[in-house]
Short mmCIF file of C-alpha atoms in Angstrom, two decimals:
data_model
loop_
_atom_site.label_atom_id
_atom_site.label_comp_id
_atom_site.label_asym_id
_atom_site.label_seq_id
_atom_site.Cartn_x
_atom_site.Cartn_y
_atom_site.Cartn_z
CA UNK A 1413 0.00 0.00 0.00
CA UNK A 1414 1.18 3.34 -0.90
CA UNK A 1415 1.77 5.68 1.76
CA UNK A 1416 1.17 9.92 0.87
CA UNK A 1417 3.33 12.45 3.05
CA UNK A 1418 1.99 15.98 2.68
CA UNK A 1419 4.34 19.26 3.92
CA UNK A 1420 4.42 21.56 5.21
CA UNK A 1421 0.83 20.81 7.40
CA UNK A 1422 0.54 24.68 7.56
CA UNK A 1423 1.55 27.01 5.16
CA UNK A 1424 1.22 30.92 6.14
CA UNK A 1425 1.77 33.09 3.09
CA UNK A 1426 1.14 36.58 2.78
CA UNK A 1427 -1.54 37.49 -0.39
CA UNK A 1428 0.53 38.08 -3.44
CA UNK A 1429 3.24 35.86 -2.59
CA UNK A 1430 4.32 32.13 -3.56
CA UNK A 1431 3.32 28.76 -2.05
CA UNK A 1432 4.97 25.57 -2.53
CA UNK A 1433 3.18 22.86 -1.39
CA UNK A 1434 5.34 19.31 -1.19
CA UNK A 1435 3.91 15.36 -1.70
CA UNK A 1436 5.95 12.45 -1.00
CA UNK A 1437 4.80 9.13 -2.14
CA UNK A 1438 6.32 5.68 0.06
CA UNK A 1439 7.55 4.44 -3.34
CA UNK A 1440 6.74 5.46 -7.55
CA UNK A 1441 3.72 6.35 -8.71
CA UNK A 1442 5.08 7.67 -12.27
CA UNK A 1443 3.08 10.51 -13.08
CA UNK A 1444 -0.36 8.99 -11.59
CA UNK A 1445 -0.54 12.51 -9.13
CA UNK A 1446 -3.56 14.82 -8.21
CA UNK A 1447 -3.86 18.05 -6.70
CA UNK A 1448 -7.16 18.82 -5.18
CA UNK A 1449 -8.48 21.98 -3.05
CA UNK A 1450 -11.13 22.23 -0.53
CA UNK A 1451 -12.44 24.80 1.23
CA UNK A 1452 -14.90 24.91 4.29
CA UNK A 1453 -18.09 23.36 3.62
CA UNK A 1454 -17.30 22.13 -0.11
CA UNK A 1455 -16.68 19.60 -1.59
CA UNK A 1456 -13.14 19.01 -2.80
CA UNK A 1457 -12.15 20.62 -6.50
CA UNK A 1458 -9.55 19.05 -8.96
CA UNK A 1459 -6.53 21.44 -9.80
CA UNK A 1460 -3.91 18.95 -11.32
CA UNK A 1461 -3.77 15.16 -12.65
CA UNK A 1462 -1.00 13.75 -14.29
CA UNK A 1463 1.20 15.72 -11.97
CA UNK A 1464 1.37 18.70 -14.33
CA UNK A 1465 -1.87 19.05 -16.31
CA UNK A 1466 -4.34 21.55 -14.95
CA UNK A 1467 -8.26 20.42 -14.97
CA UNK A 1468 -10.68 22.68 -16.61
CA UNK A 1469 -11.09 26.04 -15.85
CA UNK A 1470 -7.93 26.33 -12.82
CA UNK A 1471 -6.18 29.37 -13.70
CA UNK A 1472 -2.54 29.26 -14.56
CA UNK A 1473 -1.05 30.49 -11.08
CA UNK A 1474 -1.65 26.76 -10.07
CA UNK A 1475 0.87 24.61 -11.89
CA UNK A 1476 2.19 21.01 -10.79
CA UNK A 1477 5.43 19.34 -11.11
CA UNK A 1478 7.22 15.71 -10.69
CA UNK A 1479 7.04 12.33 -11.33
CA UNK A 1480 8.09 9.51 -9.78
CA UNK A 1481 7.65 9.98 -5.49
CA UNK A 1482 8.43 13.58 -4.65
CA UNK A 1483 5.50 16.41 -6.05
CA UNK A 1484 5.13 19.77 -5.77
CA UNK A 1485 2.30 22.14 -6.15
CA UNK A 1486 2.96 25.73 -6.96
CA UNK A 1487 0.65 28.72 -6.36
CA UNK A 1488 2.59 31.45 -8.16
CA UNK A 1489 0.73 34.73 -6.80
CA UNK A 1490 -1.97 33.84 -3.75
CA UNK A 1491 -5.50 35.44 -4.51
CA UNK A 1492 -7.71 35.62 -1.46
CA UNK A 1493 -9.77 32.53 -3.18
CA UNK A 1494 -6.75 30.15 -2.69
CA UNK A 1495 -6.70 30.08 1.12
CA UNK A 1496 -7.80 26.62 1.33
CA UNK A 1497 -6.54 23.02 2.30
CA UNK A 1498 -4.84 21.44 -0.75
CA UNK A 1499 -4.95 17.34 -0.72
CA UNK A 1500 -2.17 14.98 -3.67
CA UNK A 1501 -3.63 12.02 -4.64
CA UNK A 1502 -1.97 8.90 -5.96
CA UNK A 1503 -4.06 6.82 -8.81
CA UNK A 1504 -1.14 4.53 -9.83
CA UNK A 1505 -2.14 1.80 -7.69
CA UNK A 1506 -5.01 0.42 -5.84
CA UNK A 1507 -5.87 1.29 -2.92
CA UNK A 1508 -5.66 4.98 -3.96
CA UNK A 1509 -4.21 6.86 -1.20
CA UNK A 1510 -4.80 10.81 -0.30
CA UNK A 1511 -2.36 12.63 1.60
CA UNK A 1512 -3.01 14.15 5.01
CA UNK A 1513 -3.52 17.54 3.68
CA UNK A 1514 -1.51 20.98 3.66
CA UNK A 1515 -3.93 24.01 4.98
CA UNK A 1516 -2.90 27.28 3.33
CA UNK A 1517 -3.64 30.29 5.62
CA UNK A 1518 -3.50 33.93 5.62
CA UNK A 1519 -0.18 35.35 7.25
CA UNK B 1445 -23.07 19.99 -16.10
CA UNK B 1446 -21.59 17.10 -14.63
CA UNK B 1447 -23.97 16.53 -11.13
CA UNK B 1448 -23.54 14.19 -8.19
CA UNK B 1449 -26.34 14.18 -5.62
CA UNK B 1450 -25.70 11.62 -3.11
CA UNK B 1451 -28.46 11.16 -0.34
CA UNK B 1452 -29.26 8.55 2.24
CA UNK B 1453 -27.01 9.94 5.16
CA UNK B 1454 -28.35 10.63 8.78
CA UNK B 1455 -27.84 8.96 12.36
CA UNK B 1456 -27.36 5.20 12.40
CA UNK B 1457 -26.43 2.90 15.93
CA UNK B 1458 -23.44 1.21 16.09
CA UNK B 1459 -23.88 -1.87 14.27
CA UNK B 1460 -26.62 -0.46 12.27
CA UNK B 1461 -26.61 -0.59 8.40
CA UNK B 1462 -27.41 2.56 5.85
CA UNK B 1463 -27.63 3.08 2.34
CA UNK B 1464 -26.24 6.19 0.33
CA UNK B 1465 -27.24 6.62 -2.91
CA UNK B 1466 -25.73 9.18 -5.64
CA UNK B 1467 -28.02 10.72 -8.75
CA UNK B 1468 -25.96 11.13 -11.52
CA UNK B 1469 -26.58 13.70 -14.33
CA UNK B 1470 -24.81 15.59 -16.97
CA UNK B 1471 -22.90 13.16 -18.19
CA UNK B 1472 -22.95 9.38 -19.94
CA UNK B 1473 -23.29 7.89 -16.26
CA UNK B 1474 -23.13 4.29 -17.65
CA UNK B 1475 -19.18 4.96 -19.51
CA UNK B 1476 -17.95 6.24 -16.49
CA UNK B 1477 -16.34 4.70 -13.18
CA UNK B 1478 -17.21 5.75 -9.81
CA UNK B 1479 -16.06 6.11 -6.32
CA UNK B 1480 -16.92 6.95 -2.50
CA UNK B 1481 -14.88 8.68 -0.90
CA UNK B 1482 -15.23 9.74 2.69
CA UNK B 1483 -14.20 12.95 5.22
CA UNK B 1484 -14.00 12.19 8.79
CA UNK B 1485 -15.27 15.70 11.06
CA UNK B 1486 -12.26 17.89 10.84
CA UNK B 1487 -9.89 14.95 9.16
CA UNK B 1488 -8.34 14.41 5.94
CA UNK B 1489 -9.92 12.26 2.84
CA UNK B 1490 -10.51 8.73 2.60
CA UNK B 1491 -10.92 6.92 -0.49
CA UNK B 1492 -13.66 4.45 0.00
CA UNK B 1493 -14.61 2.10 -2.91
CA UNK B 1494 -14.55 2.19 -6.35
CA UNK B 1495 -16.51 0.47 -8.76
CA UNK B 1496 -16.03 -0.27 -12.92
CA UNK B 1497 -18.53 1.30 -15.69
CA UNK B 1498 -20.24 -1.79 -15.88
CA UNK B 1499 -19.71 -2.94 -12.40
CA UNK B 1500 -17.70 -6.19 -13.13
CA UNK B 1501 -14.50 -4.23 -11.36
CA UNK B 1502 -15.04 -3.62 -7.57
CA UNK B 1503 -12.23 -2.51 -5.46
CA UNK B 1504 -12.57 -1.72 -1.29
CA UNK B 1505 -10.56 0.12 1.36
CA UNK B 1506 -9.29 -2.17 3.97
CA UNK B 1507 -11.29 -0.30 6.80
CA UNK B 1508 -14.40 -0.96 4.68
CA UNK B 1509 -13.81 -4.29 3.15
CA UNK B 1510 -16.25 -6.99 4.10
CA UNK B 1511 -19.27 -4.69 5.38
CA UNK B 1512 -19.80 -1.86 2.96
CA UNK B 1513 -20.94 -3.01 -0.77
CA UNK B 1514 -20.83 -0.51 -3.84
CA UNK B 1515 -23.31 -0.99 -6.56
CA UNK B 1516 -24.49 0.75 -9.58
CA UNK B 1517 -26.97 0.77 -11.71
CA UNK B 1518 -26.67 2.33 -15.08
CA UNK B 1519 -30.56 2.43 -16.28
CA UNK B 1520 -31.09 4.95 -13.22
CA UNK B 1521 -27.94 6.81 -13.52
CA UNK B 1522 -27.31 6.21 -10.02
CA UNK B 1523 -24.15 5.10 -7.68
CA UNK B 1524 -24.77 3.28 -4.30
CA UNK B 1525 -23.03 2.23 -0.99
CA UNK B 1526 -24.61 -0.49 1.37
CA UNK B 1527 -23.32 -0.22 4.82
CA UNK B 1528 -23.51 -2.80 6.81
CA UNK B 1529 -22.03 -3.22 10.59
CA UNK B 1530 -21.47 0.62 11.06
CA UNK B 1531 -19.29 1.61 13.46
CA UNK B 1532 -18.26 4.82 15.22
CA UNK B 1533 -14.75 5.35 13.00
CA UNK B 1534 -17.34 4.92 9.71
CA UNK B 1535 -18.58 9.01 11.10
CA UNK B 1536 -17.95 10.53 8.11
CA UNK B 1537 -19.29 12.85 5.09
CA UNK B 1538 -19.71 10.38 2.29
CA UNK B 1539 -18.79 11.90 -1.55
CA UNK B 1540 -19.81 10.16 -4.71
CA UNK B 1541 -16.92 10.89 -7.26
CA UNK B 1542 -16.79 10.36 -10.49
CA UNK B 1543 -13.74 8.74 -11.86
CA UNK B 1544 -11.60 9.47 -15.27
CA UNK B 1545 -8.40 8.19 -14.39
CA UNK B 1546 -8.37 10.22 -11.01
CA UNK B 1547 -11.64 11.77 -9.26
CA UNK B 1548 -12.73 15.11 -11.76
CA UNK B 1549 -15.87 15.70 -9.96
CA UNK B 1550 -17.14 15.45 -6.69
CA UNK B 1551 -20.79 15.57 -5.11
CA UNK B 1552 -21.85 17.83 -2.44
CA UNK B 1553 -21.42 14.64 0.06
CA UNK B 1554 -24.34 13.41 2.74
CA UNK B 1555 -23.49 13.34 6.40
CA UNK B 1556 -23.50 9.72 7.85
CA UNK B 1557 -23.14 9.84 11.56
CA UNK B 1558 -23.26 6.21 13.62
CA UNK B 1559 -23.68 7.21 17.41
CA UNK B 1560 -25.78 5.72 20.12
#
């Protein structure tokens, strides 16, 4: 069973600035990788599959990267809409596995 | 537009069984695969169970294998999750998610709660 390692847990960034958001899988899941969002009360939202590709309609400050076990999630210029938790997903293998989650917060 | 209405949720006793179901519309429901996933109060997600377009292909968590059974059934556009032997670690909000490759769309999820 894969294992997905999420860091930071909390992220505080400043509006305007630059998150990185880090996924570590417990061994390869090529490019098999998704990004999601959720915010309060909502369901969660696809941002990236395939590690890189952005899902319809996710604006261009979100980008993904990787391959392989280590992932990253970029957020190139925080809007006040982004402030959210951010989940990777692996789909390479069965069971699928989430990771624990990085909350993105206001600083 | 791609909608997932799951329903069913509500207060069940430990050892008690429920039912979700999810309404599928917007989309060819019968070419698609689907999932449950579930959200413990203030935890992370959990996938659940996923099952094939034409439900030959079943796959379960280990925490849910043995007493929660996915269906489907493709003339009523509709996903569902028996759950059988609830206990109080199964407190969750249960999503329906349609699968293409990963999980594109999610529904608004129903509230199961299993409390005595």
């Amino acid at each position: 069973e894969i294992v997905m390692t999420q860091s930071p847990a909390t992220l505080s960034v400043s509006p305007g600035e630059r998150a990185t958001l880090s996924c570590r899988a417990s061994q390869s899941v090529s490019s098999n990788l998704a990004w999601y969002q959720q915010k309060p009360g909502q369901a969660p939202r696809l941002l990236i599959y395939g590690a890189s590709t952005r899902a319809t309609g996710i604006p261009a400050r979100f980008s993904g990267s990787g391959s392989g076990t280590e992932f990253t999630l970029t957020i190139s210029s925080l809007q006040s809409e982004d402030f959210a938790v951010y989940y990777c997903q692996q789909y390479n293998n069965w069971p699928r596995a989430f990771g624990g989650g990085t909350k993105v917060e206001i600083k | 537009e791609v909608q997932l209405v799951e329903s069913g949720g509500g207060l069940v006793q430990p050892g008690g069984s429920l039912r979700l179901s999810c309404a599928a519309s917007g989309f060819t429901f019968s070419s698609y695969e689907m999932n449950w996933v579930r959200q413990a109060p203030g935890k992370g997600l959990e996938w659940v169970s996923y099952i094939s377009s034409s439900g030959s292909t079943i796959y379960y968590a280990d925490s849910v294998k043995g007493r929660f059974t996915i269906s489907r059934d493709n003339a009523k556009n509709s996903l569902y999750l028996q759950m059988n032997s609830l206990r109080a670690e199964d407190t969750a909000v249960y999503y329906c998610a349609r699968d293409s490759g990963t999980t594109d769309y999610w529904g608004q999820g129903t509230l199961v709660t299993v409390s005595s």
